[in-house]
mmCIF file of C-alpha atoms and ligand atoms in Angstrom:
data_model
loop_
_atom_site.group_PDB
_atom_site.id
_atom_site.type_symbol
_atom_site.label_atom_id
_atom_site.label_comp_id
_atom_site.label_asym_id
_atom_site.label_seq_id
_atom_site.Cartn_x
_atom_site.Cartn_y
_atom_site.Cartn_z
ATOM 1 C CA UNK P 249 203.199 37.997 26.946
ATOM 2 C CA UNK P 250 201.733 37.866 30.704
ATOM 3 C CA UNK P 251 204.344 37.393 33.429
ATOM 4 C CA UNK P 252 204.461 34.833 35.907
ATOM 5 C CA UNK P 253 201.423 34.255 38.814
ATOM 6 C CA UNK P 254 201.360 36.380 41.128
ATOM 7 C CA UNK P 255 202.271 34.713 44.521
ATOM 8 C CA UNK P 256 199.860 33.204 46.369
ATOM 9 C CA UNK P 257 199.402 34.259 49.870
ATOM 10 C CA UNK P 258 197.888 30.976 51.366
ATOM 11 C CA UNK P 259 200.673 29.607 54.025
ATOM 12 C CA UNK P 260 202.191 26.871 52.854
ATOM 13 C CA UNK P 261 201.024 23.457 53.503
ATOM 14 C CA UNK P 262 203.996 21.842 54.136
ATOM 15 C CA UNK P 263 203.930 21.208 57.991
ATOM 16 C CA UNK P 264 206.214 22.703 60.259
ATOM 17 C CA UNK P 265 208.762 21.228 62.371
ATOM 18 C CA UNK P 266 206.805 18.559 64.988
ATOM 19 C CA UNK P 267 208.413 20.482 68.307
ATOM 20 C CA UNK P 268 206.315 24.122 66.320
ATOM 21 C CA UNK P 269 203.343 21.502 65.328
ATOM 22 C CA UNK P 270 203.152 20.820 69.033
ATOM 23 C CA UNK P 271 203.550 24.727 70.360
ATOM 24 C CA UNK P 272 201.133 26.061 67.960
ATOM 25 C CA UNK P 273 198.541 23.461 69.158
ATOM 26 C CA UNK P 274 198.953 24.661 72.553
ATOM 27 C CA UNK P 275 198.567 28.006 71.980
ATOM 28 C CA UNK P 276 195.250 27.232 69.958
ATOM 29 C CA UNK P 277 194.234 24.676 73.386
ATOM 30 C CA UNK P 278 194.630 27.598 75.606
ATOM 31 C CA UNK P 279 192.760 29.710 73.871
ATOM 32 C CA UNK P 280 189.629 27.638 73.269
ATOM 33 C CA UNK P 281 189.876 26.708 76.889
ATOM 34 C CA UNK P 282 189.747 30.570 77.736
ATOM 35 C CA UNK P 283 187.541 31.424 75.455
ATOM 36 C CA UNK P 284 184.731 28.908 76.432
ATOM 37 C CA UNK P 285 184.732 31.002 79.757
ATOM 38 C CA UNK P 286 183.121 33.835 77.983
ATOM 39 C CA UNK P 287 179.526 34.493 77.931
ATOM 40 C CA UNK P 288 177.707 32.853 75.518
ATOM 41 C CA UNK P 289 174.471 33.916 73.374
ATOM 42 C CA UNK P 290 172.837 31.771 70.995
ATOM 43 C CA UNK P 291 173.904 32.209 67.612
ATOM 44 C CA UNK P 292 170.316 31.652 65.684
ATOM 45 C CA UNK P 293 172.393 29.836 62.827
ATOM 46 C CA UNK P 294 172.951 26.297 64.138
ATOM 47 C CA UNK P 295 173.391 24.888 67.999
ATOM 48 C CA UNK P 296 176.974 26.212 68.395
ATOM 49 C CA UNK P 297 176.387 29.517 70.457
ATOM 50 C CA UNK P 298 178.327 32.989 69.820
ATOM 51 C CA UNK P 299 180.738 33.492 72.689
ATOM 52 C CA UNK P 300 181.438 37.264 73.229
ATOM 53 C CA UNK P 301 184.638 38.809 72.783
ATOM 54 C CA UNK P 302 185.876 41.146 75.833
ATOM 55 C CA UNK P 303 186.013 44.106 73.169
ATOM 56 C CA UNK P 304 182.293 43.400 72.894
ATOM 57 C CA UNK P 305 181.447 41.646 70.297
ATOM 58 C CA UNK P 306 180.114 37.770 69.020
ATOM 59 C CA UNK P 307 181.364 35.297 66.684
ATOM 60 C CA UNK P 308 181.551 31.598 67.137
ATOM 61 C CA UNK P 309 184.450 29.673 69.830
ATOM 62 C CA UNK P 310 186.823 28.488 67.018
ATOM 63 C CA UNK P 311 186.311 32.124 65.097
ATOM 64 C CA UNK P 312 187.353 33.814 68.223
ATOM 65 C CA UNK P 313 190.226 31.666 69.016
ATOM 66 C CA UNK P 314 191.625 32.441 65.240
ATOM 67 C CA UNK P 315 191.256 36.033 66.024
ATOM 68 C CA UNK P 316 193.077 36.102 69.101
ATOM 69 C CA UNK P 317 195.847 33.970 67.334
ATOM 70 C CA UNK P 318 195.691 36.549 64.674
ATOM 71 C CA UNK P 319 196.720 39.204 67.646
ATOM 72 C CA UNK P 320 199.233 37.553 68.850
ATOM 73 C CA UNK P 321 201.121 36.366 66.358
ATOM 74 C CA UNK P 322 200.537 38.376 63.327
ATOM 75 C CA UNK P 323 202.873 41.004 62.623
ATOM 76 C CA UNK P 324 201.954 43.731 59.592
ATOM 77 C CA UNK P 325 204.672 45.563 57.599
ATOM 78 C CA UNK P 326 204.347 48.876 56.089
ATOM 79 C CA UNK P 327 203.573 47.407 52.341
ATOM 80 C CA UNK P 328 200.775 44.998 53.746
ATOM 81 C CA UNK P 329 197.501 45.814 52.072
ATOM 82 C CA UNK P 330 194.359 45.208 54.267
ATOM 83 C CA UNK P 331 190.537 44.936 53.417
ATOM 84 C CA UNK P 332 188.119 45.322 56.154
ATOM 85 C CA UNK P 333 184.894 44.068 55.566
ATOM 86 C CA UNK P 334 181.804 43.415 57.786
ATOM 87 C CA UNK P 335 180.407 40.170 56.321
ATOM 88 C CA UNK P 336 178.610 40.511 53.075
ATOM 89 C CA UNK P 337 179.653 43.736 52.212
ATOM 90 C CA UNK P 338 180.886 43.244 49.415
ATOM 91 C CA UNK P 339 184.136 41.801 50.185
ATOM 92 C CA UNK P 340 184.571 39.077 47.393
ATOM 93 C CA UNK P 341 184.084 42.076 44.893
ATOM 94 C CA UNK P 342 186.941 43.989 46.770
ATOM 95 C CA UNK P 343 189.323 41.390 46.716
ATOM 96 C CA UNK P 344 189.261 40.881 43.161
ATOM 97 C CA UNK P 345 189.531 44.365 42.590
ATOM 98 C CA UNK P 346 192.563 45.174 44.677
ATOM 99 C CA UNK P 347 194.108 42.156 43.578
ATOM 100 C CA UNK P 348 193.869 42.752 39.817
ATOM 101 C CA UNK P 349 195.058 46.024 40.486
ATOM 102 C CA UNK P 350 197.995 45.343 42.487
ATOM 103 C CA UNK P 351 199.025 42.823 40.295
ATOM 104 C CA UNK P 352 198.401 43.622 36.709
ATOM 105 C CA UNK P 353 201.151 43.346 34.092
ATOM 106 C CA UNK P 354 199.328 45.163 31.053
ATOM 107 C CA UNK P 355 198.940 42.464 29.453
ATOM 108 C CA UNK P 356 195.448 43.034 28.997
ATOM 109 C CA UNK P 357 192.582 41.227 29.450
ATOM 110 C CA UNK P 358 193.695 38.270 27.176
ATOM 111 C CA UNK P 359 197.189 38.040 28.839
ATOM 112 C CA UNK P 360 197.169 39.822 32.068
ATOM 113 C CA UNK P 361 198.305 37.587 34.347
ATOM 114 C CA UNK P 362 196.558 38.960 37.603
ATOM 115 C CA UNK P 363 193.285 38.409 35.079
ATOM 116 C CA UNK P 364 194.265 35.239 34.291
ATOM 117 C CA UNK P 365 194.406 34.400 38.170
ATOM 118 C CA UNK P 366 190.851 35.881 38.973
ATOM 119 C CA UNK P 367 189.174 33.428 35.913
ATOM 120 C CA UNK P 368 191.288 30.142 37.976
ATOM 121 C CA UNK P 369 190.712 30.905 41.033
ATOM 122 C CA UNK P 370 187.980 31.961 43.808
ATOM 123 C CA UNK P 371 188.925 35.669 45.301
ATOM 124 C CA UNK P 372 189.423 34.353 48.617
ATOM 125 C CA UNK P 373 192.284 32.091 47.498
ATOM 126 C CA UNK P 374 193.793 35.002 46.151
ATOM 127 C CA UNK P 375 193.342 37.172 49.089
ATOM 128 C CA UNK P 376 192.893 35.123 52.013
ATOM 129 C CA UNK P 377 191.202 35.960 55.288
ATOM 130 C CA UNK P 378 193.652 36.334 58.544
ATOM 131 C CA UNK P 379 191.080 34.789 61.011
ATOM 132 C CA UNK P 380 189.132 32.581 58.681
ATOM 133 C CA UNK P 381 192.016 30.777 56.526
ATOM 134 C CA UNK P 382 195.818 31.617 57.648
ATOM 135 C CA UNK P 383 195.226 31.146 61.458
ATOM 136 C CA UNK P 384 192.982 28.318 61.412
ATOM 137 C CA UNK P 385 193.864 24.382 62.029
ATOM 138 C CA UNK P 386 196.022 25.278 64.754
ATOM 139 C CA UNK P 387 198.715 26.595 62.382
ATOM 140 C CA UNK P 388 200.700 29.562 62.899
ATOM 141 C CA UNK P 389 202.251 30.176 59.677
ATOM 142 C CA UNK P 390 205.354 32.253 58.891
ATOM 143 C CA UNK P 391 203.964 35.108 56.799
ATOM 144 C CA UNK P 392 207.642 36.615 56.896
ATOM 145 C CA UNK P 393 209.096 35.208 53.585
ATOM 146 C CA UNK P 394 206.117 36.088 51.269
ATOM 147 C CA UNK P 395 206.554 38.635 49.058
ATOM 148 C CA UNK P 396 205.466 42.719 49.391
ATOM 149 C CA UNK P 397 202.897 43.717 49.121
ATOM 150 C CA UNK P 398 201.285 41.027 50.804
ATOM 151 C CA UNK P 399 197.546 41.513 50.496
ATOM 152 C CA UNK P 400 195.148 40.048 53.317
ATOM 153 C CA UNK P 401 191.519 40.071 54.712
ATOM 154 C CA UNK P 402 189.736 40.651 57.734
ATOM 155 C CA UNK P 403 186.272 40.948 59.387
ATOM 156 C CA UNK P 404 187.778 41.654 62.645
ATOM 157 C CA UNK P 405 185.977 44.289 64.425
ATOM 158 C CA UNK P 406 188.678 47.480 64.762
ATOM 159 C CA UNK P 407 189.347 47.333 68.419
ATOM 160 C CA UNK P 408 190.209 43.545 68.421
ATOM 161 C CA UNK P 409 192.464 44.346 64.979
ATOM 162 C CA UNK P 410 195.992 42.611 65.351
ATOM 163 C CA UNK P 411 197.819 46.141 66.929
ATOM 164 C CA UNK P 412 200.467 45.839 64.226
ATOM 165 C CA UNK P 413 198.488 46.638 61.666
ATOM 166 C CA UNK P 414 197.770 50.172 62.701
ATOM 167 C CA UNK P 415 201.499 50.602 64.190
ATOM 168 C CA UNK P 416 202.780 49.209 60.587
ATOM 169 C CA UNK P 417 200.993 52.304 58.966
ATOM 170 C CA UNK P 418 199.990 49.848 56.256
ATOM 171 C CA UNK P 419 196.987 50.193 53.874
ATOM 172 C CA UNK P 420 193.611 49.598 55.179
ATOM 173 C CA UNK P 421 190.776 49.820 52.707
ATOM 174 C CA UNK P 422 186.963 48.924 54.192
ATOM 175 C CA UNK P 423 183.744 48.638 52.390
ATOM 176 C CA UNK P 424 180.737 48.794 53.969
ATOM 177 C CA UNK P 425 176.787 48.613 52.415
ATOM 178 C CA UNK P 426 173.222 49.374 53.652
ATOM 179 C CA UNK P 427 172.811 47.015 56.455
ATOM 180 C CA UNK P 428 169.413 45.823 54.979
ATOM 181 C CA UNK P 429 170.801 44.815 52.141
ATOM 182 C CA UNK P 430 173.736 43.807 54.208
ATOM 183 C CA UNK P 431 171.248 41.774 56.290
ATOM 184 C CA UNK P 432 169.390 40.098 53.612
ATOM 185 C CA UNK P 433 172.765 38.911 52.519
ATOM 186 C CA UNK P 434 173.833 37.253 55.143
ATOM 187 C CA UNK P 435 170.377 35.882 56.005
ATOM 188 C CA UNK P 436 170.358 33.881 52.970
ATOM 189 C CA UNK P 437 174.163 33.126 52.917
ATOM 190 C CA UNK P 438 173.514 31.317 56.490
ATOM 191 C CA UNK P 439 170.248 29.434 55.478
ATOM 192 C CA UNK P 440 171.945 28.201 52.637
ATOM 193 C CA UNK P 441 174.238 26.025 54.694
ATOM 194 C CA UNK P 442 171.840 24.986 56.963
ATOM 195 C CA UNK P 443 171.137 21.245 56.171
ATOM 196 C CA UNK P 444 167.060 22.372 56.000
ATOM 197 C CA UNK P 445 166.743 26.321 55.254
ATOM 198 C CA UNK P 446 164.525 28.114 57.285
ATOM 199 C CA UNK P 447 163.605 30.413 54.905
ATOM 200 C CA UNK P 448 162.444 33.315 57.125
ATOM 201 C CA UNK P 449 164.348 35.879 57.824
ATOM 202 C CA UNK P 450 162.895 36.980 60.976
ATOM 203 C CA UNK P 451 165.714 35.341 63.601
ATOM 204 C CA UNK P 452 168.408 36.648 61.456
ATOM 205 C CA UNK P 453 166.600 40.168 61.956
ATOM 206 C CA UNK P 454 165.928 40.277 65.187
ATOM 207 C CA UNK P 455 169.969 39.251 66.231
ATOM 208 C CA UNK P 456 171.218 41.387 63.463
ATOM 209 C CA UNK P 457 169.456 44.359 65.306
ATOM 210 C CA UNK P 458 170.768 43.089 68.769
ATOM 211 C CA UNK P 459 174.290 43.294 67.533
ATOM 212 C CA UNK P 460 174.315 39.580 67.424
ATOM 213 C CA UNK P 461 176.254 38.673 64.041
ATOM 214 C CA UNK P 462 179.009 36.725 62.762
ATOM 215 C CA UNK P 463 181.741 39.509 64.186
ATOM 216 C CA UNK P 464 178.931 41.952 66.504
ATOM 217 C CA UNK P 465 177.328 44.633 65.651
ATOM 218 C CA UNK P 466 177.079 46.270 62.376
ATOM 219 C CA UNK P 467 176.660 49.650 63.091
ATOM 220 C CA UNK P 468 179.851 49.008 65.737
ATOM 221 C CA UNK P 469 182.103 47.612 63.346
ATOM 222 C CA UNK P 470 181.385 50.033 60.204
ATOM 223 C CA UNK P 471 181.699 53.285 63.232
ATOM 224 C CA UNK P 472 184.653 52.154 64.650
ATOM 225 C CA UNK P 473 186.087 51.507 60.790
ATOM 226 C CA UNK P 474 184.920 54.990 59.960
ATOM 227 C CA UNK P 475 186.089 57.179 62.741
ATOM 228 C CA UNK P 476 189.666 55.506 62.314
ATOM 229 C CA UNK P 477 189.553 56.869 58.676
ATOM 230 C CA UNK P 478 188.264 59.991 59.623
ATOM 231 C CA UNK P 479 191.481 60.527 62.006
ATOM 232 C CA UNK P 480 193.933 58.734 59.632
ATOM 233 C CA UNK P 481 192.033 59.176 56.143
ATOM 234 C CA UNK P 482 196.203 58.422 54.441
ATOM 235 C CA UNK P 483 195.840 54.870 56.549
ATOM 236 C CA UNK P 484 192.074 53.809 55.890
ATOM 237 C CA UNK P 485 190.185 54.057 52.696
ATOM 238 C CA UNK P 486 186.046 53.880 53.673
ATOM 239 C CA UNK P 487 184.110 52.872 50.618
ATOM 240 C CA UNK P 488 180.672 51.570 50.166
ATOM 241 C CA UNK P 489 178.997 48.796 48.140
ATOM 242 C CA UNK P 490 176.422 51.571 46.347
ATOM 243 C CA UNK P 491 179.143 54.005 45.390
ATOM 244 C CA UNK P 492 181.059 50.589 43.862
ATOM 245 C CA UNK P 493 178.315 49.710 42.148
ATOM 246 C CA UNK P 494 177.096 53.055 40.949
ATOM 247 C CA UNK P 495 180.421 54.088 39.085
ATOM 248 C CA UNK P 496 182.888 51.358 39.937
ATOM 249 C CA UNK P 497 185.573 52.855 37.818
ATOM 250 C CA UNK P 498 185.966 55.904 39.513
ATOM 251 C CA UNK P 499 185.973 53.621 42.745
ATOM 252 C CA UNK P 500 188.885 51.593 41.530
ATOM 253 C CA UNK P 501 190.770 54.446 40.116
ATOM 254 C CA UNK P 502 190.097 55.874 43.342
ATOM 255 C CA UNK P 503 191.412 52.480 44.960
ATOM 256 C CA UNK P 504 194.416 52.223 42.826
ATOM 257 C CA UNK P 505 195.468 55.855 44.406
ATOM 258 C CA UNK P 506 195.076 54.760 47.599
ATOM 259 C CA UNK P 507 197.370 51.475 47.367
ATOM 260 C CA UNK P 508 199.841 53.480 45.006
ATOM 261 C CA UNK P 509 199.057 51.686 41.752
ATOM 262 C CA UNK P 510 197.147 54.699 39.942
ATOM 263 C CA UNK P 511 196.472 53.956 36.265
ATOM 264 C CA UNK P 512 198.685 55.939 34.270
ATOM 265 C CA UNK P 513 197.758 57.934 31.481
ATOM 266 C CA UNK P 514 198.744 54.962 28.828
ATOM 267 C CA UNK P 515 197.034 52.405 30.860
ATOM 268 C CA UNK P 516 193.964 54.109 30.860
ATOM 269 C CA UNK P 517 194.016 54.832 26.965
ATOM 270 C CA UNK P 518 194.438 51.195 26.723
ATOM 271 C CA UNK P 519 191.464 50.912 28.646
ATOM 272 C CA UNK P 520 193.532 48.714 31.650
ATOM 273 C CA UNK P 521 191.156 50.148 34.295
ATOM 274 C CA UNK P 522 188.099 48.899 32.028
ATOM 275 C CA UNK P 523 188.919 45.641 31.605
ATOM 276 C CA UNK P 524 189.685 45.220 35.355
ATOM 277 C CA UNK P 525 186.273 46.526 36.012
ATOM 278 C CA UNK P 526 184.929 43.950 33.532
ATOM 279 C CA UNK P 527 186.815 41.181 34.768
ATOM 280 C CA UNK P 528 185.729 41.924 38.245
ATOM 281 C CA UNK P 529 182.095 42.125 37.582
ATOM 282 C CA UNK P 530 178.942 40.016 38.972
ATOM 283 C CA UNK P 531 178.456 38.519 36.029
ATOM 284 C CA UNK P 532 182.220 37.651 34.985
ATOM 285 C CA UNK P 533 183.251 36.133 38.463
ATOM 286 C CA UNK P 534 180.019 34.561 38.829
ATOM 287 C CA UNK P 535 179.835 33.266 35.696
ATOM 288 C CA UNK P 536 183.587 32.032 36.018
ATOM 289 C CA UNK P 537 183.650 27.798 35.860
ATOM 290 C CA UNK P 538 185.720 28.269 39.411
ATOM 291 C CA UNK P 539 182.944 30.120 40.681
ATOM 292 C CA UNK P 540 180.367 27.705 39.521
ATOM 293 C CA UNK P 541 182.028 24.537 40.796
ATOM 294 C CA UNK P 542 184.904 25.372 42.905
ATOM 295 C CA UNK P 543 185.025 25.711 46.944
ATOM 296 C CA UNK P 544 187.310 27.671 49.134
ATOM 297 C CA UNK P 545 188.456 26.323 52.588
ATOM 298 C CA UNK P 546 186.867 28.857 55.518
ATOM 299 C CA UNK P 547 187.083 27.807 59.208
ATOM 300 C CA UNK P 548 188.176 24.310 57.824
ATOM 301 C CA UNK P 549 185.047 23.661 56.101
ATOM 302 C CA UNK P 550 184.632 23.948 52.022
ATOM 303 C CA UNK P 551 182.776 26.465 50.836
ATOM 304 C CA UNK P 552 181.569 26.279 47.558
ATOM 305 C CA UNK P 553 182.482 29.463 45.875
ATOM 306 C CA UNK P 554 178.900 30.017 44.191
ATOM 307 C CA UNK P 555 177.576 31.210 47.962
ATOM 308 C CA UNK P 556 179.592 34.308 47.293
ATOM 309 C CA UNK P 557 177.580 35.234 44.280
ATOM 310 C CA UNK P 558 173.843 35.555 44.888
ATOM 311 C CA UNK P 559 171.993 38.466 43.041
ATOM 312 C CA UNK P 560 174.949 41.769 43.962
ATOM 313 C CA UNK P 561 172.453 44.283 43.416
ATOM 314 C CA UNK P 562 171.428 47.943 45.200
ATOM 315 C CA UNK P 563 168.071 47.665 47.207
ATOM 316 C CA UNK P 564 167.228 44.173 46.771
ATOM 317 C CA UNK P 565 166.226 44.096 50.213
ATOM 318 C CA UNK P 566 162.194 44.974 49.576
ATOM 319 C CA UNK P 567 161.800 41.362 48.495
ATOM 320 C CA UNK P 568 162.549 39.962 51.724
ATOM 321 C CA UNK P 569 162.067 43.070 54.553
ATOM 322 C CA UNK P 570 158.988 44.028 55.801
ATOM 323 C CA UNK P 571 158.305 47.943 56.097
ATOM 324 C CA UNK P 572 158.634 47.417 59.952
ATOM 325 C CA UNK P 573 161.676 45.976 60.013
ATOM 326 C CA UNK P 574 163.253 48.371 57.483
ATOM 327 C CA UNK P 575 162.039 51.462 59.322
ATOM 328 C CA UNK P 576 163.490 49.788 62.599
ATOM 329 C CA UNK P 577 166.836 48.949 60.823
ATOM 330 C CA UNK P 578 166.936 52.619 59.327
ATOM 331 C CA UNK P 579 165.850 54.186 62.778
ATOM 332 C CA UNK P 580 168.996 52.384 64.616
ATOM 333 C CA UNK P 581 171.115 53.401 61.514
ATOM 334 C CA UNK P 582 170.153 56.695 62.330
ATOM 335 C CA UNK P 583 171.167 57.178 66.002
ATOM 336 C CA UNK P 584 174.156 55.037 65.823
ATOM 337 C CA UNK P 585 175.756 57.054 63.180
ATOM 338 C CA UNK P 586 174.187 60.402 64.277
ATOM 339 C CA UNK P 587 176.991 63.196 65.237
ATOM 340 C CA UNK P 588 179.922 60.607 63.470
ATOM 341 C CA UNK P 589 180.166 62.521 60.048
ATOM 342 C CA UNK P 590 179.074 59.154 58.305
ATOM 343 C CA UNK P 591 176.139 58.857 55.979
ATOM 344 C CA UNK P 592 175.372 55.943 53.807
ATOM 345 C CA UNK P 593 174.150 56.632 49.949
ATOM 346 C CA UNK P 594 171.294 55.512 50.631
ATOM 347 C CA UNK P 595 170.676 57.076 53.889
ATOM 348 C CA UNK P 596 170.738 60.277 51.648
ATOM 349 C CA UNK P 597 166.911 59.715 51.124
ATOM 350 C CA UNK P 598 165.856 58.748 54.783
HETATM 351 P P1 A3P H 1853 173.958 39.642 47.666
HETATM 352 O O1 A3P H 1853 173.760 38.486 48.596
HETATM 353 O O2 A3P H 1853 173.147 40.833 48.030
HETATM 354 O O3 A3P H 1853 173.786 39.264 46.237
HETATM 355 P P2 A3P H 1853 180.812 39.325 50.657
HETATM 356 O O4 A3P H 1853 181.708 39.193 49.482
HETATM 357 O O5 A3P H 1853 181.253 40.362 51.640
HETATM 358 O O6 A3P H 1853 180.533 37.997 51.261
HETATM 359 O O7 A3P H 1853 179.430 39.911 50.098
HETATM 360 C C1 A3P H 1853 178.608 39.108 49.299
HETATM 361 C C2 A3P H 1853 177.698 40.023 48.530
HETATM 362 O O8 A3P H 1853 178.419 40.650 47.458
HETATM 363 C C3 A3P H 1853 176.577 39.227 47.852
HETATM 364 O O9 A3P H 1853 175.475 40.117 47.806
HETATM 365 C C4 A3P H 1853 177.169 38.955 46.489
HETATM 366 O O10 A3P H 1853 176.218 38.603 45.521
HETATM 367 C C5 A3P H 1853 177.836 40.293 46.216
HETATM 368 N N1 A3P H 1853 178.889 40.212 45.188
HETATM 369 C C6 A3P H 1853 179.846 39.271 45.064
HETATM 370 N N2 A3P H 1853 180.629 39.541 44.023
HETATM 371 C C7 A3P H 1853 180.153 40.682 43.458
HETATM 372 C C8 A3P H 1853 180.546 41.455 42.314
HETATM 373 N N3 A3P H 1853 181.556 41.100 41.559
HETATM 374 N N4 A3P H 1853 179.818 42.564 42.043
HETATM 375 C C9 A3P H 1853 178.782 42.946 42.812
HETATM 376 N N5 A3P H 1853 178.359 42.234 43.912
HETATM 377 C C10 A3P H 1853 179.049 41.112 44.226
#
């Protein structure tokens, strides 16, 4: 028999008291007023421009404002479970990964309730961003009562990171992927809500080299990720899209180490870790009637859930780079990550 849902971790809706209604608006108002001080850049992806972030880095006003609510008000605790993601990373694969693993029952994959979950509902629901769904709408919710551990998402660049969350000690697990994949990705996951796609991918490039995306740089945001799990490799797990998708078993078993759930010896004779893996594959989230239909709320807008499933291959990004631009990309991959320790799979063949 499966057990009962796993918690959500969406805040509630109910609204708070008017007089914290009132204060949390505030906060939000003096934070978009500060933040439309900052410099501004244009964004490439519609006429709102990316404001940047004293730390250094882009995103959009009402993004930033979220983020620096995030900081202020968000406090981790030692059994929090964090994944790190620059966008399109593979992040929607990594949430339904940790949370079937945190939360399985062994009921299998008929009855497993945590399984059960992922076919209802879109991973984001289940694992909700910090800046892009719980601080938004000029809420700030009480996280305190939810249940350990309480498992969260984040594009946040690492030096803007809410400073509890490395003073908590708490479990941070990143992913990162070849940035021209990467690229690609996000290309055609911003033309897709344009109301007319553009349908070249040469503006995307050229900002994406500039450092100009949805949270800054690339190469900044997987370094910064990386050196903090070189220095505190217990705190940070650093995992990449290829090795997932090469031998994602030994990546979740790997996973389920980290966050303290390994697979026991029984589990894995019943072949628990297998039918996570299964569950949590393109094809079974994609194909999954939520996925098809559904939308998730992100920055107050639906999203339909389908945008997170496009092709979630290796190397797809031939079909849409030129040989300049993926020499350029790999040349900047090259002396940003030089001397850090860090080299992507497929960097192994540059
Ligand atoms: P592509 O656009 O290359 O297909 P994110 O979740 O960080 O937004 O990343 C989205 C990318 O991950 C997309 O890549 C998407 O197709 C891919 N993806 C989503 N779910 C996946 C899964 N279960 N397995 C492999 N790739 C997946």
């Amino acid at each position: 028999m499966a057990s009962a849902s796993p918690p959500s971790l969406l805040p509630a809706s109910a609204p708070n008291a008017e007089e914290d209604e009132e204060s949390h608006r505030e906060v939000y108002e003096q934070l978009r007023q500060l933040v439309s001080t900052y410099p501004t850049v244009p964004s490439g992806f519609d006429t709102a421009p990316y404001h940047r972030h004293p730390d250094g880095w882009y995103t959009s006003l009402p993004a930033m404002v979220s983020v620096m609510v995030a900081q202020r008000h968000f406090t981790a605790r030692d059994t929090d479970i964090i994944i790190a993601t620059f966008p399109k990373c593979g992040t929607t694969w990594l949430k339904a990964l940790l949370f079937a693993t945190v939360h399985r029952d062994g009921g299998g994959v008929e009855d497993d309730a945590a399984l059960a979950q992922l076919r209802a509902r879109n991973p984001h629901e289940l694992v909700p961003f910090l800046e892009i769904q719980v601080y938004v709408r000029d809420r700030v919710p009480d996280l305190s009562s939810l249940p350990a551990p309480r498992l969260l998402a984040t594009h946040i660049p690492r030096p803007s990171l809410p400073a509890s969350i490395a003073a908590s000690g708490c479990k941070v697990v990143y992913i990162c992927r070849d940035p021209k994949d990467c690229l690609v990705s996000l290309w055609h996951f911003h033309d897709a809500q344009r109301p007319e796609p553009r349908g070249d991918v040469g503006e995307e490039f050229r900002l994406f080299c500039d450092g100009v995306s949805p949270v800054g740089s690339y190469w900044d945001h997987v370094l910064a990720y990386w050196r903090w799990h070189v220095e505190r490799p217990g705190q940070v797990l650093f995992m990449t899209y290829e090795e997932l998708s090469a031998d994602t078993l030994g990546q979740l078993r790997r996973l389920a180490e980290f966050v303290g759930r390994p697979f026991t010896g029984e589990e894995r004779a019943a072949r628990v870790d297998e039918a996570i893996v299964k569950a949590c594959s393109f094809e079974s989230l994609a194909g999954a009637e939520v996925n098809r239909s559904g939308t998730v709320e992100l920055m107050e807008e639906p999203m339909r859930n389908a945008e997170f499933f496009r092709r979630g291959v290796v190397g797809g990004w031939p079909n849409y780079l030129s040989l300049e631009m993926a020499t350029r990309i790999d040349e900047i991959t090259e002396s940003k990550f030089k001397g850090s320790g860090l080299v992507l799979p497929t960097m192994m063949t540059m």
